[in-house]
CSV table of C-alpha atoms and ligand atoms in Angstrom, one decimal:
chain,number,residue,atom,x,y,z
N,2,UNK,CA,0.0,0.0,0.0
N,3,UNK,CA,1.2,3.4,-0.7
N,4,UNK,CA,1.7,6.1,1.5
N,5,UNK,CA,-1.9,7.6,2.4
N,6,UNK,CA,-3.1,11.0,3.4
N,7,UNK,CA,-3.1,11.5,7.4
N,8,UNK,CA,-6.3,13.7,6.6
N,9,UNK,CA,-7.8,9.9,4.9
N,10,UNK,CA,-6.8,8.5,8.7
N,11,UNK,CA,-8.2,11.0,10.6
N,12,UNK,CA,-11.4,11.3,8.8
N,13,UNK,CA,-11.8,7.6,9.5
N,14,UNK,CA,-10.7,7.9,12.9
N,15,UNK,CA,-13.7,10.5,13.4
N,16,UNK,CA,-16.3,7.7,11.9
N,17,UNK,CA,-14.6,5.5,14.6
N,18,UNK,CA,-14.3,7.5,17.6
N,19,UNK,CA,-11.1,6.5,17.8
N,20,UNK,CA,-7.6,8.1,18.2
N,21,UNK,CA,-4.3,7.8,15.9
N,22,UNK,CA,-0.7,7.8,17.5
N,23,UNK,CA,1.9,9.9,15.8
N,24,UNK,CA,5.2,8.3,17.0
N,25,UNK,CA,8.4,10.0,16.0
N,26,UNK,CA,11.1,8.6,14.1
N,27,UNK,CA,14.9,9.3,13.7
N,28,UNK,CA,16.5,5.8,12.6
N,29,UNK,CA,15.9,2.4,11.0
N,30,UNK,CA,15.1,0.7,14.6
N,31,UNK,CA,12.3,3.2,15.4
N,32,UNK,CA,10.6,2.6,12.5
N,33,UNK,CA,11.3,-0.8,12.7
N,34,UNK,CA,9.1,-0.5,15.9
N,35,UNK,CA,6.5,1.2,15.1
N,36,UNK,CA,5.6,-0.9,11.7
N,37,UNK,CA,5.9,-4.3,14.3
N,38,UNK,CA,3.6,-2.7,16.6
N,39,UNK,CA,1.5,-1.4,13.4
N,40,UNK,CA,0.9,-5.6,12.1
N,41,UNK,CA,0.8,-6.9,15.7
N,42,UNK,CA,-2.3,-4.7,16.4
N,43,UNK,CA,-3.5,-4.5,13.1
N,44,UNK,CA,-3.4,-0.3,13.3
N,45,UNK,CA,-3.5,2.2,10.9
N,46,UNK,CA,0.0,4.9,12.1
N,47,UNK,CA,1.1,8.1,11.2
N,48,UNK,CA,4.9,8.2,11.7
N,49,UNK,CA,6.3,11.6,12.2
N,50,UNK,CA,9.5,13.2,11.4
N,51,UNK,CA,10.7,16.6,13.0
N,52,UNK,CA,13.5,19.1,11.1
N,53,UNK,CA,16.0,17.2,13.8
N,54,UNK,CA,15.4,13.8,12.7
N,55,UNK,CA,15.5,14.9,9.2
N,56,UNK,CA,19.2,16.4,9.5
N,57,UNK,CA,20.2,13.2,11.9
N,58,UNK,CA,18.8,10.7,9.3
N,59,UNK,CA,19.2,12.8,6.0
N,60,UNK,CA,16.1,13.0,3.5
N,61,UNK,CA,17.0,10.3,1.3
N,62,UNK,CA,17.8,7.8,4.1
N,63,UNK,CA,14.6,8.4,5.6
N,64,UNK,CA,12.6,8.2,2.6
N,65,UNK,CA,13.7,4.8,1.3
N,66,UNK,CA,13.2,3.8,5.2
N,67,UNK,CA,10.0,4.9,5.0
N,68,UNK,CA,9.7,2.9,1.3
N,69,UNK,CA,10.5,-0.2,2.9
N,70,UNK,CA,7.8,0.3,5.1
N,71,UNK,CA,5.0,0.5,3.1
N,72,UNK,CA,7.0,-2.4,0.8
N,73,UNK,CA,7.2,-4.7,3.9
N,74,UNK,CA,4.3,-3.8,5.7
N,75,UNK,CA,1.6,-3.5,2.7
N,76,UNK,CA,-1.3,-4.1,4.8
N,77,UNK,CA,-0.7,-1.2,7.6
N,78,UNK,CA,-2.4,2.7,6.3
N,79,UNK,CA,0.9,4.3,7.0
N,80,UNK,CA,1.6,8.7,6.7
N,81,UNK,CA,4.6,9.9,6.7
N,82,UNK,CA,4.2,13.3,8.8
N,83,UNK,CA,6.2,16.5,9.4
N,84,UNK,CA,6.1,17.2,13.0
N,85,UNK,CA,6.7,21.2,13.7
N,86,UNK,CA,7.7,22.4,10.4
N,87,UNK,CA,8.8,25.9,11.3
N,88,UNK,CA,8.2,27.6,8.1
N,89,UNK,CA,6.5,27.6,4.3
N,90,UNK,CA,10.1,26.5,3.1
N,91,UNK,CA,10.7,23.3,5.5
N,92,UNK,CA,7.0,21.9,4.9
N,93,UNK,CA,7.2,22.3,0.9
N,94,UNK,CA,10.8,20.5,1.1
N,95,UNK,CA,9.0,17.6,2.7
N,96,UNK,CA,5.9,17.9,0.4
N,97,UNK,CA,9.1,17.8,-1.9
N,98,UNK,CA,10.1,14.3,-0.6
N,99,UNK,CA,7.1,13.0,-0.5
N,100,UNK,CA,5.4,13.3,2.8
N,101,UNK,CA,1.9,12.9,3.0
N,102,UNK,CA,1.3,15.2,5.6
N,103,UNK,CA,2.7,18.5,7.2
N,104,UNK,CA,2.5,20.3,9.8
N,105,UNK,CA,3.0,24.2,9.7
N,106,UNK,CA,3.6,25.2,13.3
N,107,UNK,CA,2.9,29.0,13.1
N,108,UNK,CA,2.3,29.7,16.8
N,109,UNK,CA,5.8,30.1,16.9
N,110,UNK,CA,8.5,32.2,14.8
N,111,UNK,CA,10.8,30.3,12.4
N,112,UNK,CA,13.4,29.9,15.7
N,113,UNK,CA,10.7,27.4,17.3
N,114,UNK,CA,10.7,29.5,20.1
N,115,UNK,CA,9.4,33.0,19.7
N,116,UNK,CA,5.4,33.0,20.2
N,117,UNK,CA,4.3,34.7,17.0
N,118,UNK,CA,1.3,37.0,16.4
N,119,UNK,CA,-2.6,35.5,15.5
N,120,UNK,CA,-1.8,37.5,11.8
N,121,UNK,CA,2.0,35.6,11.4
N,122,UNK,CA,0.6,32.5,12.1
N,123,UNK,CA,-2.5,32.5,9.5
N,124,UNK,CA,0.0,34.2,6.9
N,125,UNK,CA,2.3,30.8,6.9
N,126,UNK,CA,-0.5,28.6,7.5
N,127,UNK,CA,-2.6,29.9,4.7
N,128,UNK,CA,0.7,29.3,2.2
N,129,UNK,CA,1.2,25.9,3.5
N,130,UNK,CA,-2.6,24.7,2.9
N,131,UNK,CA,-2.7,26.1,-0.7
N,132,UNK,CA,0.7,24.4,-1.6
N,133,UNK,CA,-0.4,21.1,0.1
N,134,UNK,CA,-3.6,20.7,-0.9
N,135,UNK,CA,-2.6,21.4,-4.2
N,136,UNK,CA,-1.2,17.7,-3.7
N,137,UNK,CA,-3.3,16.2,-1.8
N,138,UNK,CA,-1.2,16.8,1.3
N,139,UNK,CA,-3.0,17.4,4.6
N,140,UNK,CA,-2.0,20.1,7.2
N,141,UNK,CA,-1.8,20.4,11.0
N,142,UNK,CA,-1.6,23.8,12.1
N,143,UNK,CA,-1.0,25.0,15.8
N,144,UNK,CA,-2.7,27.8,18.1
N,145,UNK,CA,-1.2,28.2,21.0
N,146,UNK,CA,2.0,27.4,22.2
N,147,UNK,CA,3.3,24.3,24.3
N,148,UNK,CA,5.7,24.9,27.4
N,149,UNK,CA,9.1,23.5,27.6
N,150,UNK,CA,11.4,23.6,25.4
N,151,UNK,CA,13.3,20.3,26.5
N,152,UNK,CA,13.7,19.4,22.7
N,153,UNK,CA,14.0,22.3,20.9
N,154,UNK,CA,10.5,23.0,20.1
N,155,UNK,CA,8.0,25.2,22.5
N,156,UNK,CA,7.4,28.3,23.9
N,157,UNK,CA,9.3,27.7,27.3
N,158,UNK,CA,7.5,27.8,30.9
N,159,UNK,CA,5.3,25.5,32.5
N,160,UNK,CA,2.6,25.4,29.3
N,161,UNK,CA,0.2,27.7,31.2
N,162,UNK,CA,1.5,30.4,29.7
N,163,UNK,CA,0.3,30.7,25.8
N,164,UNK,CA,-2.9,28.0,26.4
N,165,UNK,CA,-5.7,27.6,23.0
N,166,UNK,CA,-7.9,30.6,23.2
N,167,UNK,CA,-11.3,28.4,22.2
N,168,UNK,CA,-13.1,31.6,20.3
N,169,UNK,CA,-9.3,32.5,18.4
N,170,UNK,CA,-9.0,28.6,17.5
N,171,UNK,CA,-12.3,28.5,15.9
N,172,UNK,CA,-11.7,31.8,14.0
N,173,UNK,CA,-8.3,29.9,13.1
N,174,UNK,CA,-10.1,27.3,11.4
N,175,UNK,CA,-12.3,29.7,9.8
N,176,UNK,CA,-9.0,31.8,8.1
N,177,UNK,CA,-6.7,28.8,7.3
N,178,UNK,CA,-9.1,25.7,5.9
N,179,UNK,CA,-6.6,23.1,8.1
N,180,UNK,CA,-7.0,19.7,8.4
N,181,UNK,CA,-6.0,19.3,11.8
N,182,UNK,CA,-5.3,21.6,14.7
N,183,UNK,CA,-3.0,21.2,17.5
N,184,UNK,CA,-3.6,23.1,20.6
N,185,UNK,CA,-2.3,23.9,23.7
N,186,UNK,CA,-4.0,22.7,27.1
N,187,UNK,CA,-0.7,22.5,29.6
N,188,UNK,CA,1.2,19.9,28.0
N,189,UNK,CA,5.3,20.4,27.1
N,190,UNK,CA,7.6,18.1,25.2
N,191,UNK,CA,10.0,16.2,27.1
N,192,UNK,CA,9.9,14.2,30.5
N,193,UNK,CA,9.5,17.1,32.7
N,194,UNK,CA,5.8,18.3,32.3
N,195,UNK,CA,4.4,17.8,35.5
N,196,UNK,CA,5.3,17.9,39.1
N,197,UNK,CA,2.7,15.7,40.3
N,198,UNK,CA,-0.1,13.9,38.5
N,199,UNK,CA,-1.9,16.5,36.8
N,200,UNK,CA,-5.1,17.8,37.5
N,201,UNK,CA,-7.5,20.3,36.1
N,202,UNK,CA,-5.3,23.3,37.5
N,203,UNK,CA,-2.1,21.8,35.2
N,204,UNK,CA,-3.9,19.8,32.2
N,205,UNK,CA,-6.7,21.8,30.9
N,206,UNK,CA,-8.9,19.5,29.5
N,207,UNK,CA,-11.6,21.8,29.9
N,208,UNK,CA,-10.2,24.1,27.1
N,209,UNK,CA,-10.1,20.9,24.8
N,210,UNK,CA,-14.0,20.2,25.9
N,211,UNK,CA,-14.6,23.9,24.8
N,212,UNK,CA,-12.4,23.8,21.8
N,213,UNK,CA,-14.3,20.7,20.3
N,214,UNK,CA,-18.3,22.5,21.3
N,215,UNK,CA,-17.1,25.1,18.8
N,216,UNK,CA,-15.2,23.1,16.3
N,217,UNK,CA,-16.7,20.1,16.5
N,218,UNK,CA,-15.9,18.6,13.1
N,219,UNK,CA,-12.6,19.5,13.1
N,220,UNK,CA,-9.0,16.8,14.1
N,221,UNK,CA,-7.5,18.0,17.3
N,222,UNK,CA,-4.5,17.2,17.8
N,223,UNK,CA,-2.9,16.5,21.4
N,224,UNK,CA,1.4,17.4,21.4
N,225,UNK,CA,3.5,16.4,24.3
N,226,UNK,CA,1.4,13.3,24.8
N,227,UNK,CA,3.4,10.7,26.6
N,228,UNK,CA,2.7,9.6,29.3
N,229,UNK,CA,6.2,9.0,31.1
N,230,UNK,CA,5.4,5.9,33.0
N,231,UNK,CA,7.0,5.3,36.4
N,232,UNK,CA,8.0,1.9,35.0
N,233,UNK,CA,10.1,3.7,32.6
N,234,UNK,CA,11.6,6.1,34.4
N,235,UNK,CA,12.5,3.4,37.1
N,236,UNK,CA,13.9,1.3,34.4
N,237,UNK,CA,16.5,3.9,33.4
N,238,UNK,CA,17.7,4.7,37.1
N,239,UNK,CA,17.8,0.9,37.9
N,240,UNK,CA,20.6,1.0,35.4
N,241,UNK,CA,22.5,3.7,35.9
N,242,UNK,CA,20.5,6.6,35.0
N,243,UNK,CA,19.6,9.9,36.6
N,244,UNK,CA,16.2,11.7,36.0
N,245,UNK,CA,14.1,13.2,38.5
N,246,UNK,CA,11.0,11.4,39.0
N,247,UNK,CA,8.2,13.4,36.9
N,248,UNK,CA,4.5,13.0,35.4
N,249,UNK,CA,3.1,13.1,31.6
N,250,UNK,CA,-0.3,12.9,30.4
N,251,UNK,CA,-2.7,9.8,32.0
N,252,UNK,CA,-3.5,7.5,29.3
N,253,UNK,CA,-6.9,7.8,30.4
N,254,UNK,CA,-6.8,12.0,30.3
N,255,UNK,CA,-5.7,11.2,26.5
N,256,UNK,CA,-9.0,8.9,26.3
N,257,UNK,CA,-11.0,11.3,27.5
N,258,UNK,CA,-9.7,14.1,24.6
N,259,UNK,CA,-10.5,11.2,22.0
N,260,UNK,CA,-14.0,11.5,23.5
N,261,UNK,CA,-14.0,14.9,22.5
N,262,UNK,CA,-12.7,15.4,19.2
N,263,UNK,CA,-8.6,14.1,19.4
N,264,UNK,CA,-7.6,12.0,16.5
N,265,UNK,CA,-3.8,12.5,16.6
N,266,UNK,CA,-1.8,11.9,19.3
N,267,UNK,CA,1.9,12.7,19.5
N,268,UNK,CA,4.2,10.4,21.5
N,269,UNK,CA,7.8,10.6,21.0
N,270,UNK,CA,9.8,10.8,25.0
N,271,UNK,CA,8.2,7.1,25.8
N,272,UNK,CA,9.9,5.6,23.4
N,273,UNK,CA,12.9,7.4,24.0
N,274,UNK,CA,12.5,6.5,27.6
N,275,UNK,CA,11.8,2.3,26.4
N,276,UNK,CA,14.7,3.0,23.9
N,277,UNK,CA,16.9,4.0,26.5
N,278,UNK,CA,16.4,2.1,29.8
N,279,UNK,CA,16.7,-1.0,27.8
N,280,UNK,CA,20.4,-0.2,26.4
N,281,UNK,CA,21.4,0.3,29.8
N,282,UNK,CA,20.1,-2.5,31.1
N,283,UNK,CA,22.3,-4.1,29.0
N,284,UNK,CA,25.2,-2.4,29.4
N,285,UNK,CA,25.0,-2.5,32.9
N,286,UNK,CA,24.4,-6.3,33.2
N,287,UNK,CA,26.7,-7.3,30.5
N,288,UNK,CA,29.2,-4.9,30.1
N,289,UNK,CA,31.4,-7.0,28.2
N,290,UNK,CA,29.3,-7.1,25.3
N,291,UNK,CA,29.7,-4.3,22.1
N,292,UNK,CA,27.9,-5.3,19.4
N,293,UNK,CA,25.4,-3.0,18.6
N,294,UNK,CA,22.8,-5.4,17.5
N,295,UNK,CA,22.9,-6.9,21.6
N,296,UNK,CA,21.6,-3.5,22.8
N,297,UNK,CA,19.3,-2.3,19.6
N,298,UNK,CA,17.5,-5.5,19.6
N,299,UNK,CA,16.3,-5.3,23.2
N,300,UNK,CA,15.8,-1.4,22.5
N,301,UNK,CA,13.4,-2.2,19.6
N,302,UNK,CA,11.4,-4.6,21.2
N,303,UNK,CA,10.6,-2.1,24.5
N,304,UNK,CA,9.8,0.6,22.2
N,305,UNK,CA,7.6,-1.7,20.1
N,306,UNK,CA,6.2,-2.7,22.9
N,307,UNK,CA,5.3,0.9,24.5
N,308,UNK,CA,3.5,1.8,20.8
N,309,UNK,CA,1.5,-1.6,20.3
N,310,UNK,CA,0.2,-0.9,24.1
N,311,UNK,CA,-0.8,3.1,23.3
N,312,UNK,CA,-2.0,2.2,19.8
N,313,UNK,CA,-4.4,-0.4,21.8
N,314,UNK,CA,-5.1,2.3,24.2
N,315,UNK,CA,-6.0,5.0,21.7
N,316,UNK,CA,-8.4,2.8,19.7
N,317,UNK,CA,-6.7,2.2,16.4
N,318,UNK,CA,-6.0,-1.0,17.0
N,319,UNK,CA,-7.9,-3.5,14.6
N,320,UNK,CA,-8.9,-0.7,11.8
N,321,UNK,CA,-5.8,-0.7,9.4
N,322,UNK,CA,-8.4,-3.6,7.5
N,323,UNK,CA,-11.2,-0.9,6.9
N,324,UNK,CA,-9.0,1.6,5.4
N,325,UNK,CA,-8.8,1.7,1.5
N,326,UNK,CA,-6.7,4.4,0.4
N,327,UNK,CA,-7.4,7.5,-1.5
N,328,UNK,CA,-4.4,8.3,-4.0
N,329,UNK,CA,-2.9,11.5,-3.1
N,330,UNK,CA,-4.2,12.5,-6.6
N,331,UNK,CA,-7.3,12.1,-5.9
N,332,UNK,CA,-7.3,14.0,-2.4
N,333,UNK,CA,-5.7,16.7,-4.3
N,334,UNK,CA,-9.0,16.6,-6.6
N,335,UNK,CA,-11.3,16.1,-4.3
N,336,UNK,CA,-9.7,19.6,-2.2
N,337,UNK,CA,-10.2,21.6,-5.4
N,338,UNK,CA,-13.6,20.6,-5.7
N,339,UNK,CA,-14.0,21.4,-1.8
N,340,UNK,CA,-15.7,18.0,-1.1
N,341,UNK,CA,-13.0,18.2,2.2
N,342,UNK,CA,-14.3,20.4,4.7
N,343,UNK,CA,-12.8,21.7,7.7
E,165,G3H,O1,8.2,17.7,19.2
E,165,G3H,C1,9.2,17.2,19.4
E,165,G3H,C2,9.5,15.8,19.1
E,165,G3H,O2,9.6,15.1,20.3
E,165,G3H,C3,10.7,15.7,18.2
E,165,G3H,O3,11.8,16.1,18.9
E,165,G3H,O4,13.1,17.8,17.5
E,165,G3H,O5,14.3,16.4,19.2
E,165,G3H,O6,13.4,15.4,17.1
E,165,G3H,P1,13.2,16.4,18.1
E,166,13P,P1,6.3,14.0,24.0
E,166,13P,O1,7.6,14.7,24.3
E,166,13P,O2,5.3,14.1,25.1
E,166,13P,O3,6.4,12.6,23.6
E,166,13P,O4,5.6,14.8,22.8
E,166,13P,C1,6.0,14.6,21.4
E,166,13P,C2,5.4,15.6,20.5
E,166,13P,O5,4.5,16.3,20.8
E,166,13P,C3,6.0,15.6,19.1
E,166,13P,O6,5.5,16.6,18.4
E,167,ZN,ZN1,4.9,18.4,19.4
């Protein structure tokens, strides 16, 4: 099977009431993972590159990765996602490549950083959609800006700072005709986003409830989704390792958004965290051993194991079958006739 719009996925996701997991990728283990998990549960996936993993991997790397893929693994509904392009340039290079989805994340400046301004962010937005759409390419955008900015992407602060305005969101939608929209309810990238498990004062899922009343046929998006299990975290200081302990999203706060109107949800630090605790277990119980394939074997199957257990969680699991894709030709058509709606 080719690769397939993420708008295709999400659209069937909303017929569902279910949720898709974006997981990120960087190397030929990770999306070795993800594809395992992807036949084991028999999921539709959107796997998600950022501008990081694109210089770590290189383009042309990834791309044939992501060929093999779709070659091995002709059953599974797979995108291949942009995660945080930062401006009209990066997401056309990936339409470029081939991705089948972008995202344009204009609620920051082109540094990742810098909140930008309501009129900045519908400016590179609106130049992304016409140029996607064009190809049949969906588009995330972003209003609102996540906390942290543990891996390069995010506002800084706690995540209270820049939450989703519910009345400027639905405007949003209104001005740029996106396919998706991620907002901003608390959450941060990284390990660290909460001191304690959050409640309604940290994790506003109140602002989502609103959000979806007012935009209720339109994909949310959840970023800075993991949910850093204590398992995980106990694995790596078992071993040797030193993080603080911390708290992500509850699996079941994430079930609750899919109630109300999430269909993509972005994990990326649990599998870093499976990725990692299980290279230093082996390290530290045979540390005479230095063949890579001893440590990146055990390292695929925990993260494999982490995104077969949240693609279960989420829903997907058992839906890749009902999925018959739209060429990307054809969702290109079927935008210039307007038959896709926000
Ligand atoms: O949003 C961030 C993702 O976790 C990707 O992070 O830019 O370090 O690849 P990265
Ligand atoms: P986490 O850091 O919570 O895994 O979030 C990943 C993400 O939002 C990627 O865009
Ligand atoms: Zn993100």
């Amino acid at each position: 099977m080719p690769l397939v719009s993420m708008r295709q996925l999400l659209d069937e996701a909303a017929k569902g009431g279910y949720g898709v997991g974006a997981f990120n990728v960087n190397n030929m283990e990770q999306i070795q993972s993800i594809m395992e998990a992807a036949r084991e549960t028999e999921s539709p996936v959107i796997v998600q590159a950022s501008r990081g993993a694109r210089s770590y991997s290189q383009d042309r790397f990834l791309w044939h990765l992501m060929v093999a893929a779709t070659e091995l693994y002709p059953e599974i509904p797979t995108v291949l996602h942009l995660d945080h392009g930062n401006s009209p340039a990066t997401c056309k290079s990936a339409i470029d490549l081939g991705f089948t989805s972008v995202m344009m994340d204009g609620s920051l400046m082109e540094d990742g950083k810098t909140p930008s301004s309501y009129e900045h962010n519908v400016k590179v937005t609106r130049e992304v959609v016409a140029a996607a759409h064009a190809k049949g390419v969906t588009v995330e955008a972003e209003i609102g800006c996540l906390g942290g900015i543990e891996d390069g992407h995010g506002a800084g602060g706690s995540g209270m700072e820049h939450l989703t305005d519910p009345a400027q969101a639905e405007q949003f939608v209104k001005d740029t005709n996106c396919d998706a929209l991620a907002i901003a309810i608390g959450t941060s990238h990284g390990a660290y986003k909460f001191t304690r498990k959050p409640d309604g004062e940290v994790l506003k899922m109140d602002v989502l409830i609103e959000i979806h009343k007012r935009l209720p046929t339109t994909h949310l998006v959840m970023h800075g989704s993991s949910s850093v299990p204590k398992e995980l975290q106990d694995i790596i200081n078992q071993y040797g390792g030193k993080l603080k302990q911390t708290w992500g999203v509850p699996v079941e706060e994430i079930q609750l958004g899919i109630k109300n109107g999430v269909r993509k949800i972005n994990v990326d630090t649990d599998n870093r965290l499976a990725i990692t605790g299980a290279i230093r277990k082996v390290f530290f119980e045979t540390p005479e051993k230095f063949d890579p394939r001893d440590y990146l074997k055990p390292a695929r199957e925990a993260m494999k194991k982490v995104v077969a257990e949240r693609m279960v969680q989420f829903g997907q699991a058992g839906r890749a079958k009902e999925i018959k894709p739209i060429p990307m030709a054809e969702m290109a058509e079927m935008y210039k006739k307007q038959l896709v709606n926000a």
